[in-house]
Each structure stands twice: as structure tokens, then as C-alpha cells.
XYZ file of C-alpha atoms in Angstrom:
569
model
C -71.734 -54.964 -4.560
C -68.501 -53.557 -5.973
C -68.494 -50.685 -3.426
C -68.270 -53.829 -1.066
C -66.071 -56.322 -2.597
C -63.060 -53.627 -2.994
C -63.279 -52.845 0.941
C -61.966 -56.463 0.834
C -59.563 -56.280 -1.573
C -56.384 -54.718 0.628
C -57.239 -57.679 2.995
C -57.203 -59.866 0.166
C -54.123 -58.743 -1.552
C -52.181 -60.071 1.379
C -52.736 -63.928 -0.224
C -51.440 -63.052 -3.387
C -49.603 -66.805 -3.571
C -52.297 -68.614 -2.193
C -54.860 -67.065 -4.809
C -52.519 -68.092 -7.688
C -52.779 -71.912 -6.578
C -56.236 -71.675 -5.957
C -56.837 -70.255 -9.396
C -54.870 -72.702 -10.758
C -56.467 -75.118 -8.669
C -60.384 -73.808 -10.258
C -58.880 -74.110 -13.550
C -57.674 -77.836 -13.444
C -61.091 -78.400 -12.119
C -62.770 -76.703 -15.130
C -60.537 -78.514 -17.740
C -61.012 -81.771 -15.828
C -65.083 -81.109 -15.956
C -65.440 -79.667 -19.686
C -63.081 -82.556 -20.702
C -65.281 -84.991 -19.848
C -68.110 -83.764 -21.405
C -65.924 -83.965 -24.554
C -64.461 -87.259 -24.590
C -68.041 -88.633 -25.255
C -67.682 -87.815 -28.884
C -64.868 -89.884 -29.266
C -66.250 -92.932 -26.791
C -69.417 -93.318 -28.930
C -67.677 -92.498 -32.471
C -64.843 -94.005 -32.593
C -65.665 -96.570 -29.906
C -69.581 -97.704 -30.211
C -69.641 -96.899 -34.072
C -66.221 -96.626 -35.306
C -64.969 -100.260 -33.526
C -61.930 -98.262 -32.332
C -59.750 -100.899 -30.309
C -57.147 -98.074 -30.037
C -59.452 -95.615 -28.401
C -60.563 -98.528 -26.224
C -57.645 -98.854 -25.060
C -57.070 -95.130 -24.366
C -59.963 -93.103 -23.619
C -60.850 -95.177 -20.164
C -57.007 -94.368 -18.609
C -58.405 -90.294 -20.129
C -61.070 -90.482 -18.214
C -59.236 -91.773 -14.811
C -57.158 -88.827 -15.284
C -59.854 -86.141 -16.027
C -61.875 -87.250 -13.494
C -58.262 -87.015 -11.082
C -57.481 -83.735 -11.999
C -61.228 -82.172 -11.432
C -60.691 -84.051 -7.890
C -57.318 -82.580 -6.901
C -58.045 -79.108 -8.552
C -61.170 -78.870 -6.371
C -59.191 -79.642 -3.254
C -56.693 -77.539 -4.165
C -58.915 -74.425 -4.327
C -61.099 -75.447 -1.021
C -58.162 -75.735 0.789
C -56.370 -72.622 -0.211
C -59.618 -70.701 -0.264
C -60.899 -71.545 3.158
C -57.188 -70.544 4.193
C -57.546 -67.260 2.927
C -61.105 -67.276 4.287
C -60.600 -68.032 7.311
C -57.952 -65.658 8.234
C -58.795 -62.461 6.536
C -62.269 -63.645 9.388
C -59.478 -63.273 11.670
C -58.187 -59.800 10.967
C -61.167 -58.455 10.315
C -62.543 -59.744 13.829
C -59.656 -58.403 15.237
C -60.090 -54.742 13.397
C -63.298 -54.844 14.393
C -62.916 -54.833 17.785
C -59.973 -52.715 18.073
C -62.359 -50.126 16.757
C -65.240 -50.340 19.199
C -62.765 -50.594 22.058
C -61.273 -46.697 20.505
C -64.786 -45.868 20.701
C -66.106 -43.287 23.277
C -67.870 -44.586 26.227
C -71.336 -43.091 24.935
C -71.233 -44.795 21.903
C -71.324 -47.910 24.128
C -74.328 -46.361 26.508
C -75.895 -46.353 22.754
C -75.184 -49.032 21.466
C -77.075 -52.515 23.166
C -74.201 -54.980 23.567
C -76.217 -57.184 21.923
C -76.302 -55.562 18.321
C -72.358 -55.251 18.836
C -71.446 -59.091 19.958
C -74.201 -59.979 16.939
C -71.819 -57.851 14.022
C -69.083 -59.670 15.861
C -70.003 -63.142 15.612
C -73.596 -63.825 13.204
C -72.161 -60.841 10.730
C -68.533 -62.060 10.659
C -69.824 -66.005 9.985
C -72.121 -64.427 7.188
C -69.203 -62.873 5.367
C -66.989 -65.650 5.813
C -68.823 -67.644 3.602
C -68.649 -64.795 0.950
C -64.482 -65.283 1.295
C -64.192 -68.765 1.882
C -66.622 -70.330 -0.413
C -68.853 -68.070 -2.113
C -66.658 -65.793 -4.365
C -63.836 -69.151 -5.012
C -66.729 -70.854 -5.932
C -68.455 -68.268 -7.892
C -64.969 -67.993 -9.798
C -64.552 -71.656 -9.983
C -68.338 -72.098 -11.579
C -67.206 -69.476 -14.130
C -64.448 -70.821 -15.326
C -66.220 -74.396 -15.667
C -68.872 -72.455 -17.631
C -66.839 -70.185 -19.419
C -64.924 -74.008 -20.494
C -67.882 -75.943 -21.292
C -69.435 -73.283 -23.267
C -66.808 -73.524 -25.008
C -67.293 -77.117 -26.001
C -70.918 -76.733 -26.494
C -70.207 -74.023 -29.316
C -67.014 -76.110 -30.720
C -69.406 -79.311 -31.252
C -72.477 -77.178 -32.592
C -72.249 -73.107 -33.516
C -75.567 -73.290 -34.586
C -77.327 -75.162 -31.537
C -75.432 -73.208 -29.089
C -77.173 -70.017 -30.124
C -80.218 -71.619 -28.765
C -78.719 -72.123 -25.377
C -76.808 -68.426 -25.274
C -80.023 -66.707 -26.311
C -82.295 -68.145 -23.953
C -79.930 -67.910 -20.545
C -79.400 -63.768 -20.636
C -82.999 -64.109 -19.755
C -82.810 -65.538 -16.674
C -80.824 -62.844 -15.545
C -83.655 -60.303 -15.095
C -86.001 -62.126 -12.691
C -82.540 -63.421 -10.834
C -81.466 -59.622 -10.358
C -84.984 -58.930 -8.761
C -84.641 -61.680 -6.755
C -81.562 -60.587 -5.200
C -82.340 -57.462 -4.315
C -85.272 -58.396 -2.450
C -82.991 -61.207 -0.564
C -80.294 -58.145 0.069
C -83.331 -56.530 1.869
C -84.321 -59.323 3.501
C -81.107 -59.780 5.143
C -80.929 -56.794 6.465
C -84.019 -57.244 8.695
C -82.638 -60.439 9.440
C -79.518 -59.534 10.716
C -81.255 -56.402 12.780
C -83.801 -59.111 14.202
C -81.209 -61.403 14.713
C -79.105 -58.529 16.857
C -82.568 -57.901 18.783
C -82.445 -61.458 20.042
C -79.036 -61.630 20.864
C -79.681 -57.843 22.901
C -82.881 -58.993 24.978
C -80.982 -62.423 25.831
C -78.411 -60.487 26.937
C -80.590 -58.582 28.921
C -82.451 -61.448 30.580
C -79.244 -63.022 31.725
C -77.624 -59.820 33.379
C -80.944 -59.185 34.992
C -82.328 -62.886 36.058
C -82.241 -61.430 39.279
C -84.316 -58.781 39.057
C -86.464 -61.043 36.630
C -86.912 -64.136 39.363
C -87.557 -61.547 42.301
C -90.228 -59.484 40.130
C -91.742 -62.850 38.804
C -91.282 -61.380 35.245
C -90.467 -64.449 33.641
C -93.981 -65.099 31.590
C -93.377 -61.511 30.305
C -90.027 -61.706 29.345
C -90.644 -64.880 27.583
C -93.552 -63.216 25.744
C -91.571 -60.681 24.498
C -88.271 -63.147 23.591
C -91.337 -65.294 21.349
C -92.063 -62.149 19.680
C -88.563 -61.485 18.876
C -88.150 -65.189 17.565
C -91.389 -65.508 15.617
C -90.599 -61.890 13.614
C -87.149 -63.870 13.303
C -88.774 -66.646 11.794
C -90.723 -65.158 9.587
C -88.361 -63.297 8.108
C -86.085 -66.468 7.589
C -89.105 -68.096 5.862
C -88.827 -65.134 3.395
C -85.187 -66.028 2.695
C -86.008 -69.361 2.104
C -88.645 -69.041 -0.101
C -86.917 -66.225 -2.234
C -83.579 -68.218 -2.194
C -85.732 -71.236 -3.742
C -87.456 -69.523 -6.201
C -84.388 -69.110 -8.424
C -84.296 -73.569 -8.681
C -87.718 -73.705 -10.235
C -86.567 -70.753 -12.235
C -83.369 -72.760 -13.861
C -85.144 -75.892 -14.171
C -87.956 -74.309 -16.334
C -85.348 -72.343 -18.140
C -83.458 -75.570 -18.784
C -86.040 -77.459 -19.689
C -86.916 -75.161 -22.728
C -82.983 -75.025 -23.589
C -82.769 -78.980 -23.585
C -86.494 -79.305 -25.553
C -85.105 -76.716 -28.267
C -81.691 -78.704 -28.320
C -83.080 -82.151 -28.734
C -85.349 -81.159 -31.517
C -82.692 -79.065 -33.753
C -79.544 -81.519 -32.543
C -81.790 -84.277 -33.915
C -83.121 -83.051 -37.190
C -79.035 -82.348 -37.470
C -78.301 -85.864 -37.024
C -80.965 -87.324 -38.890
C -80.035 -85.037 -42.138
C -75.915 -85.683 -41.182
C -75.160 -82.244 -40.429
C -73.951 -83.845 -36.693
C -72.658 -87.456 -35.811
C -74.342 -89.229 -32.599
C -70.912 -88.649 -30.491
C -70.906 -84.573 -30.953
C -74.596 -84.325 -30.391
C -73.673 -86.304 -27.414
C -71.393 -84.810 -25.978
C -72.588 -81.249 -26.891
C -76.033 -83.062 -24.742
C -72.880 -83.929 -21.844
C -71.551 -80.346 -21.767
C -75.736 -78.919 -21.559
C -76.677 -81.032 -19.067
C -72.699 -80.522 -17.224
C -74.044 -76.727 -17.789
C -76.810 -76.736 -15.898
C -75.392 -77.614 -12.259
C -72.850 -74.807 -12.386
C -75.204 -72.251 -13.721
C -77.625 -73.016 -11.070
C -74.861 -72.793 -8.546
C -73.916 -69.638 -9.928
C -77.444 -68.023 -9.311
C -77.760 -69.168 -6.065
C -74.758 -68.004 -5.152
C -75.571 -65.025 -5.975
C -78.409 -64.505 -4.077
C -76.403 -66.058 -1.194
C -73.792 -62.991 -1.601
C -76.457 -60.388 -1.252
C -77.274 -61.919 2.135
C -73.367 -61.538 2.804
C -73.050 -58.445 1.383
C -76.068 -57.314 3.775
C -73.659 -58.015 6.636
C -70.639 -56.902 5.072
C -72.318 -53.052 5.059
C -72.906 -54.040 8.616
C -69.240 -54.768 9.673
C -67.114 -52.255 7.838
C -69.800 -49.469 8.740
C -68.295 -50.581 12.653
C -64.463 -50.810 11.249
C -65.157 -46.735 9.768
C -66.272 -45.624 13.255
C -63.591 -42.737 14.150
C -63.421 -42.034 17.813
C -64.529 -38.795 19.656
C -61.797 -38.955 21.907
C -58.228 -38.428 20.407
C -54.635 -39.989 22.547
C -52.330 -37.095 22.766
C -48.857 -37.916 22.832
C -46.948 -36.827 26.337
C -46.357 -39.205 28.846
C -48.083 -38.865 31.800
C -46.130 -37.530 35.014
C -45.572 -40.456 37.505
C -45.557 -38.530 40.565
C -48.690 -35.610 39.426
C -48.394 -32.877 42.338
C -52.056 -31.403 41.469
C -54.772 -31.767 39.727
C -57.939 -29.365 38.665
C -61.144 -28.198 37.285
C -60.773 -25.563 35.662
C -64.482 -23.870 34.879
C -65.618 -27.145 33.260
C -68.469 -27.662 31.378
C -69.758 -31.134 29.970
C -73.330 -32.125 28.145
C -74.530 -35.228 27.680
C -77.003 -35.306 24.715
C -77.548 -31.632 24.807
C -78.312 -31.566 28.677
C -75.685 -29.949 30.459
C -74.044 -32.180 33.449
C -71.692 -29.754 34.931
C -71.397 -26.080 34.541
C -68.456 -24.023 35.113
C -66.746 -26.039 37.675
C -63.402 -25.053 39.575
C -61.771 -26.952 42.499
C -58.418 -28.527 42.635
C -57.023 -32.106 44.038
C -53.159 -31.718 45.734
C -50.975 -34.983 46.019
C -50.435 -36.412 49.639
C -54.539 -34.908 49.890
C -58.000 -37.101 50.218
C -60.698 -35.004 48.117
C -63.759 -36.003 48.639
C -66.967 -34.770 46.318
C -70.193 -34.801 47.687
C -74.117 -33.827 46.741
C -77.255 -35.617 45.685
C -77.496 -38.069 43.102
C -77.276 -36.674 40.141
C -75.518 -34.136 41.329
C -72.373 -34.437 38.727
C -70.149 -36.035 40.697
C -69.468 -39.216 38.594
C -69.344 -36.856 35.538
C -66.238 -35.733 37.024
C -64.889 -38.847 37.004
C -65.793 -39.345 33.777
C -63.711 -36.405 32.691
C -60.826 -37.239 34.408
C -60.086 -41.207 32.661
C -61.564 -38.961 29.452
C -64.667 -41.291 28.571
C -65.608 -37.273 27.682
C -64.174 -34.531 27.101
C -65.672 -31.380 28.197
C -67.794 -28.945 26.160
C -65.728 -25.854 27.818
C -62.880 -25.279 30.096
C -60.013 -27.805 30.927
C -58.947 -30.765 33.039
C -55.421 -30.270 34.043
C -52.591 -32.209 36.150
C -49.700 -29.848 37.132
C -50.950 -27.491 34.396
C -50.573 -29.666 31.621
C -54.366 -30.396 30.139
C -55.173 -33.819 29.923
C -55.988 -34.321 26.392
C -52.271 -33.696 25.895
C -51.842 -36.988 27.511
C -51.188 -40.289 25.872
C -54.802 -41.655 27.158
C -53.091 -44.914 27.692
C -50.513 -43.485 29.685
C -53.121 -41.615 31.768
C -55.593 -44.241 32.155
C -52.507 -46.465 33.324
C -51.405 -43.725 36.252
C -55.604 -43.757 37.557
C -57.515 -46.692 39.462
C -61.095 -46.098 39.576
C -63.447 -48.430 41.952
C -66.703 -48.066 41.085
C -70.355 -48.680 42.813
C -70.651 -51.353 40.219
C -67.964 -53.832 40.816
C -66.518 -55.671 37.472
C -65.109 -59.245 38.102
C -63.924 -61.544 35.662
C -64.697 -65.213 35.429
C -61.042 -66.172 36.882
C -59.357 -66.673 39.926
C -58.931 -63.892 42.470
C -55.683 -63.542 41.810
C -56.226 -62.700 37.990
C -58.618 -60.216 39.217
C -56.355 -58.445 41.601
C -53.215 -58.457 39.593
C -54.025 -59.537 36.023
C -52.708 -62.610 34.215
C -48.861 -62.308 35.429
C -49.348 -61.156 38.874
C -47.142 -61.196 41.666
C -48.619 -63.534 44.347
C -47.023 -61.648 46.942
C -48.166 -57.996 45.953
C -52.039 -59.689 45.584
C -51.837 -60.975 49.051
C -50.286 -57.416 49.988
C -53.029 -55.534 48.152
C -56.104 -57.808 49.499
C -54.865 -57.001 53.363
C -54.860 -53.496 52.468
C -58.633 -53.961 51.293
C -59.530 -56.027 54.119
C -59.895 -58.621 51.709
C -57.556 -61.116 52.687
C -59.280 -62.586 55.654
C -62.106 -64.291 53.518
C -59.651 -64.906 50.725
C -57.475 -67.064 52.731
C -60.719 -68.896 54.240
C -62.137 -70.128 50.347
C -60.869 -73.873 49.619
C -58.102 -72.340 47.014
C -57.401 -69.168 48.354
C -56.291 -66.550 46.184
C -56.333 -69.649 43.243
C -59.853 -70.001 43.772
C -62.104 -69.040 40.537
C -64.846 -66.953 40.236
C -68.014 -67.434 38.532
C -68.979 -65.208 36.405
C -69.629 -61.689 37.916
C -68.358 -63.097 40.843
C -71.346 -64.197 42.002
C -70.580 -67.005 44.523
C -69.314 -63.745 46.544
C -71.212 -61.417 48.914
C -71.848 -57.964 47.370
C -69.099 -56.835 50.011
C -66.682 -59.211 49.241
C -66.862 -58.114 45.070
C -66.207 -54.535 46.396
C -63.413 -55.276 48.241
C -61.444 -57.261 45.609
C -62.484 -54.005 43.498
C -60.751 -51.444 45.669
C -57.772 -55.007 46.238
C -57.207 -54.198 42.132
C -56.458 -50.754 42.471
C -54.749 -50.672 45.341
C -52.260 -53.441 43.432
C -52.190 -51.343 40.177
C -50.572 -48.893 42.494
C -51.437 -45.948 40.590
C -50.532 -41.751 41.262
C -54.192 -40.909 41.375
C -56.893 -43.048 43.216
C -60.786 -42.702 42.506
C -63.223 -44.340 44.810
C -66.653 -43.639 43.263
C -69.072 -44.833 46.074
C -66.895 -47.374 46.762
C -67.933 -48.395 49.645
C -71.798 -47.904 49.749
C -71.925 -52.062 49.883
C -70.079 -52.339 53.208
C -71.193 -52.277 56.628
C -70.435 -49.159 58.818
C -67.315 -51.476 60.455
C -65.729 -52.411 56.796
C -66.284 -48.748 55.747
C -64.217 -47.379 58.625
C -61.662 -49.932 58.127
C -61.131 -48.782 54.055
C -61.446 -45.169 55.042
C -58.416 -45.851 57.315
C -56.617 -48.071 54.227
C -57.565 -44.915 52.068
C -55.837 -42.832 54.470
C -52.795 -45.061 54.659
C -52.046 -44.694 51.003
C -52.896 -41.179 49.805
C -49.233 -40.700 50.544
C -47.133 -39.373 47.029
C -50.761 -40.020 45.706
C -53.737 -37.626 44.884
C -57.171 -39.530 46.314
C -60.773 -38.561 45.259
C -62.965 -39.998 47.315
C -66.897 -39.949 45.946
C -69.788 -40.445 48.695
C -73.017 -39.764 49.847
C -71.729 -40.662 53.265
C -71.052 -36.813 54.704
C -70.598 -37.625 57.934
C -68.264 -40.022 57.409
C -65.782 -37.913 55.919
C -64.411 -35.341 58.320
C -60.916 -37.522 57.780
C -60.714 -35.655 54.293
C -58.173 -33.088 53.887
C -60.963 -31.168 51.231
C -64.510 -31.966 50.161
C -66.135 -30.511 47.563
C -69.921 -29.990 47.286
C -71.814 -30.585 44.352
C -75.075 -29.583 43.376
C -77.326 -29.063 39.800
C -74.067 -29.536 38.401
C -71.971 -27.132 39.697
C -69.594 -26.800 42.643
C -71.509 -24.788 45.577
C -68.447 -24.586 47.917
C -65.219 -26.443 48.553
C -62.487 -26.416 51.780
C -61.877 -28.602 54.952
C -64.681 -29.852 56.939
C -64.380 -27.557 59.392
C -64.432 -24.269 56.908
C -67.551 -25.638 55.248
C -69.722 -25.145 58.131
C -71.478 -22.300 56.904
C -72.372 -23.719 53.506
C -76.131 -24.851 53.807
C -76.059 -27.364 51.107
C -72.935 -29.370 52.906
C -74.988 -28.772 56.343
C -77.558 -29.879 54.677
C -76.175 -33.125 53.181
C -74.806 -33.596 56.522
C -78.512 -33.501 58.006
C -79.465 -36.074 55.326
C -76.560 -38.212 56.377
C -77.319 -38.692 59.962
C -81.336 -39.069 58.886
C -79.927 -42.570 56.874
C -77.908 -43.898 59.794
């Protein structure tokens, strides 16, 4: 727990002000609370027995300010706690996800997205609690304690041994208890991510579910997921509410001890009626905060159970290190030199040399599986290879600032990735230039269906773009690179989703801007290429042969993906 609470403290130190109010704010609250349970010595001595018309007088305008200055302490520390709270949430939310973002792109082919979105939202609410409410108001119970203990032993030495021998006892059964509600937790918050993981799923896939009629079975397995989730919540409950039958036994015994000592004290004058009273007051004044105080506790393992969670995401270092050069706006060539990558141990490419010269198309060719997305993969440095180097005018990449690089490449991808805004955000981002979009969706062949939608470029996409054909997504794709303008242009299979007519027409866009540019063009489509200044063939990972179409006419595994081509028209 200590291990934990310090990775909070730097965050924490930042409210060094706003702690000193809310402390101050705890202990007006805790004089306000252990005051009252004193002033009933003096209301039933010197009032009830006494006649007092003084104290009568007095003691009522006492209590109206006690009773103020618990009220405005307490709001005091909420408010400045729940500040603090809330925004350390905030910066840890936002250090979170800056370092998943610096992760490598395996970790994310790893990871299910919905483990990550649950450490980002169920985690972070869990530990907000812990620095909004639970640790002010584990401080704040303290101090009342700490006060009304003190009054307890000021009216009676002698009876509050009773009460300070008895409560250490409670302690043993409550630190079992929270341990097993630590473990708890931590399935919950792992069953918890499971859910949020196989909703994800169903929703990216509904598809695929609808047209497979998998929806019984999906269900079935979402149930199972909820009822283990349930079950395990049950546990919490029932080991959180242990610990109030606990205290009320516990107090019980205290207040049975207490009444028969207190009133053999009174009854042979060793006590008057008001400070067995009020030392009765501050007991039973006790008892609330001390129960608080051991729920709370249990209620911080649960936090603490998440806390491991988070800052074991925040310690993540990433694989892939930035270098520090800019990268060249205007690259003249890049290459492979004898690369080697693995994924997992299995090796994806092996020893593979070609080279990709500005004012060129390259296109890379083979089977699926082939290697040649692994290529790309190596070039925006998602990896880095295992062996040999990746190098633009004979400067290795990893030298690179990789925000600087990834800036200079635009890859379009078989998958297309649209966000839930209009198509102008999609083309050119959230300050675009209206007239480079339009510019950029004519180059795509975009721009005749744009300008046909109700708002035109305005108009907004749902999510995934999905109240677009499969074409239309692709072309808005290849309309966002060709507006980021870049020096080096990847089309990965760009255009698998277009008709034959479309195709031709982006092969001829592609053609029109490989000028002062270096293109790699990705396809299965062989015979569709003879426009490209190189291809390169691909096969079991490795590059079989490489030159202009014409030159590669003796290789037999370009003749024969040209074969293969022609079979799928």
C-alpha cells in the first residue's frame, strides 16, 4: 500500500496550497465534532443539575457555532479534495495515454483494446475515489478520532482503557479482510476488462455476427462473462459488509463494559452524570468514524488493486526509440539493405535488398504472406528490424526523429480508417484548407460522389464511415494522403476495393504525383502494373528478383504471379 501511495505523491505535491486548506478544513471539522461531544458535561452539570442561567444562556449560541464550524470545515475539505482529485484523474489519464500511444505497434496486436480503454476509464474512476474521497476522508476520520479520544480519556483515564484495549483487536480480522477484498478486485477489474474486450468485439464485428447468425452464441458467451462478473461483485459485497457486523459487535462489548464501570463510578462519585455523559457522547461520536475508517480501508484495497493496474501501463518503456535528425524533405532514395525482421520468433523477412529512387513507382509483389506489408511496417518503424538497415539517402532511419519521418510518409491501407466527422476532417484534419480537400478528393476520384451527398465535403460520417460504399472509404483514404502531401507515398493494396475502371483511374493519379516523390505501390494485381518504373517480387520472405517489367520476364515466380493474375480477372 505504501509502494502505491508514494507513486502518487509527485502528482500530489503539485497541490501543496490546496492540501493545507483542506487540512485545515478536516481539522475544524474534528474540533467542531469532539466539541460537541464535550459540551454535554457542562449542559447537564451546570445546566440540568447545577441551575446555571449563565450557561443557559451560553452553551446553546456554543453549540450553533460548533455545529457551524464542523459544517464549513467539511465543505472546505470536499471541495478542495475533490479539486485535487479530480485533476491529478486528469494528468494521470493524460500520462496514461501518452504512454500507450509511445508504445510499439505489437504491444497493441497484444493487447485487446478492451483491457486498455477498461485501465483507462473503470481503473482511473476506481482510483479517483482513493484521491478524492477516500484518503481526505480517511485523514479527516483520524483526526476526529485522534480528537475525541482525546475527550473520552480527559473525562475518564480509567474507562477509556476499556475502549483502547478492546479496538486494537479489531484490527486483525479487518487486515484479513482486506487482503482478500485486494484479491478480489483484481479479478474484478480483469473480468470487468473481459467484458469491455468481447463488447468491443461484437460491435466491430456485428457484421460478420448478423451474416453468420452468431448472435445466440455471442450472447452466450457475453452471459458468461457477466455472471463470472457478478459473482465476483457478490464477493466484494459480502466481504466489504462483513467488517459492519464486525464494529457493531465490537461496540457493543465497548459500550456494555462502559455502562457498567461509568456507572458503578457515578453511583460511588468517582464521575458526575455530565462527564459520564459526555464521555457516553464522544463513544457513541466514536463509533461512526471508526467504522468509516475500516471500511474505507477495505475500499482502498479495491483502489489500490487498480492503482497496480494503471501505473504498471504509465512504466511501459517503448521498443522503438525517436532519434533526433530531421527528416530530409525532398529524400532522393530509399533502401533495404539485407533486412531481417521476426515477429514472435518467426522470421518475416530474411535478408532483403532492393532500393526505391524519387520521381520512381515501386511496386512489391508476391503471395499473401509473402512480407510485403512487413516492409511497410519497417519503413513508418512500427518495428525495427532484427538485422540489417532501412535507409533514406544513406542515413538509417532510426536516426530519424520518428515524428518527423512518420510526418514525410502517407500510408493507405487495405483497411480504411475513418473518423466519425465530416469528410473534410478526414481529408485534411481539423484546420483544413477547403480548397486543397476539394483538390485532393479530384485527385482520388473522390470528388464526384462528394459533391453529390446533401453537405458535400461538410457532410459527417458515421462511425467507420459506414453510410459509404467500401469504394468510396478507400478513396477518401488515398484523398488523405494525397492532401498530407508527403515525400514518400505507400499504397498497401490500396485499391483491392475498386472496380477495374476506378483502379485504372488511381493508377493514373498515382502516376501523376510520383513526381519529386518516391511511391511504393503494394498489390496482388501483377498485371496491372507494367506502368511501374520497378517491381519487386516477394516470396517466403525474401526478395526473389527485382527490375522493370520488362527485365523480369525470366523470373518464374513474377511469371508466375502474373499467371495467377490473369486466372482472377
Amino acid at each position: 500500500m505504501i509502494k502505491i501511495l508514494k507513486r502518487f505523491l509527485p502528482f500530489l505535491l503539485q497541490y501543496k496550497l490546496q492540501f493545507f486548506i483542506a487540512i485545515l478544513g478536516m481539522i475544524a471539522a474534528a474540533i467542531g465534532t469532539s466539541a460537541s461531544a464535550y459540551i454535554v458535561k457542562p449542559v447537564l452539570d451546570d445546566i440540568f443539575i447545577n441551575k446555571n442561567e449563565q450557561m443557559l444562556n451560553i452553551l446553546p449560541w456554543i453549540v450553533i457555532f460548533l455545529y457551524f464550524l464542523k459544517g464549513a470545515g467539511r465543505f472546505i475539505q470536499v471541495y478542495f479534495t475533490e479539486y485535487i482529485g479530480q485533476d491529478v484523474i486528469r494528468k494521470i489519464r493524460d500520462q496514461m495515454l501518452d504512454s500507450i500511444l509511445a508504445m510499439h505497434i505489437g504491444y497493441f496486436i497484444k493487447q485487446p483494446s478492451g483491457e486498455l480503454i477498461s485501465r483507462l476509464t473503470n481503473d482511473i474512476n476506481r482510483i479517483k475515489n482513493v484521491v478524492a474521497n477516500m484518503i481526505p476522508d480517511f485523514l479527516r476520520e483520524t483526526i476526529t478520532i485522534i480528537a475525541l479520544v482525546g475527550v473520552v480519556v480527559y473525562q475518564s483515564p480509567k474507562l477509556a482503557l476499556y475502549f483502547l484495549f478492546i479496538m486494537p483487536l479489531a484490527m486483525w480480522p479487518l487486515s484479513k479482510l482486506a487482503k482478500r477484498m485486494k484479491k478480489i478486485s483484481h479479478q474484478s477489474q480483469e473480468k470487468i476488462a473481459d467484458l469491455t474486450t468481447h463488447l468491443t468485439e461484437i460491435f466491430n464485428n456485428i457484421e460478420l455476427i448478423k451474416a453468420e447468425a452468431r448472435e445466440e452464441e455471442e450472447l452466450y458467451r457475453f452471459k458468461k462473462h457477466n455472471l463470472d462478473f457478478f459473482k465476483l461483485s457478490l464477493k466484494q459485497v459480502k466481504t466489504n459488509e462483513l467488517v459492519s457486523p464486525l464494529m457493531e459487535v465490537l461496540g457493543a462489548l465497548i459500550v456494555a463494559l462502559v455502562i457498567y464501570t461509568g456507572g458503578h463510578e457515578v453511583i460511588d462519585g468517582h464521575m458526575t452524570t455530565g462527564e459520564f455523559f459526555s464521555f457516553m457522547t464522544a463513544l457513541f461520536m466514536l463509533y461512526t468514524p471508526i467504522k468509516h475508517v475500516s471500511k474505507l480501508y477495505n475500499s482502498i484495497q479495491d483502489a489500490l488493486a487498480a492503482s497496480e493496474r494503471i501505473f504498471s501501463v504509465i512504466d511501459l518503456q517503448p521498443q522503438i526509440r525517436s532519434g533526433y535528425r530531421p527528416f530530409p524533405s525532398h529524400p532522393k532514395i530509399l533502401c533495404f539493405e539485407h533486412v531481417t525482421l521476426t515477429y514472435d520468433d518467426k522470421e518475416v523477412l530474411k535478408d532483403v535488398h532492393f532500393c526505391c529512387k524519387k520521381d520512381h513507382i515501386t511496386a512489391i509483389v508476391g503471395d499473401s504472406g509473402s512480407g510485403k506489408s512487413s516492409l511497410v511496417n519497417l519503413l513508418v518503424r512500427f518495428y525495427d528490424p532484427v538485422s540489417g538497415r532501412v535507409v533514406v539517402d544513406g542515413i538509417d532511419i532510426k536516426e530519424f526523429d520518428i515524428l518527423s519521418l512518420r510526418k514525410n510518409i502517407a500510408l493507405v491501407t487495405q483497411r480504411v480508417y475513418l473518423f466519425q466527422a465530416t469528410i473534410a476532417e478526414n481529408v485534411g484534419g481539423g484546420s483544413f484548407d477547403e480548397a486543397r480537400v476539394i483538390e485532393a478528393l479530384k485527385q482520388a476520384n473522390a470528388w464526384e460522389f462528394v459533391q453529390n451527398l446533401p453537405e458535400g465535403i461538410h457532410t459527417k460520417l458515421d462511425e467507420n464511415g459506414m453510410n459509404l460504399s467500401g469504394g468510396q472509404r478507400q478513396r477518401l483514404a488515398i484523398a488523405r494522403a494525397l492532401y498530407k502531401n508527403p515525400s514518400i507515398m505507400i499504397f498497401d493494396e490500396a485499391t483491392s476495393a475498386l472496380d477495374p475502371v476506378s483502379e485504372q483511374q488511381i493508377f493514373q493519379t498515382i502516376q501523376k504525383i510520383s513526381k519529386n516523390r518516391i511511391v511504393i505501390l503494394i498489390s496482388h494485381n501483377v498485371r496491372s502494373l507494367t506502368f511501374c518504373d520497378t517491381i519487386v517480387v516477394m516470396k517466403d520472405g525474401k526478395s526473389v528478383c527485382d527490375g522493370s517489367p520488362e527485365s523480369l520476364q525470366t523470373c518464374s515466380e513474377y511469371q508466375r504471379l502474373l499467371v495467377k493474375s490473369e486466372g482472377d480477372r
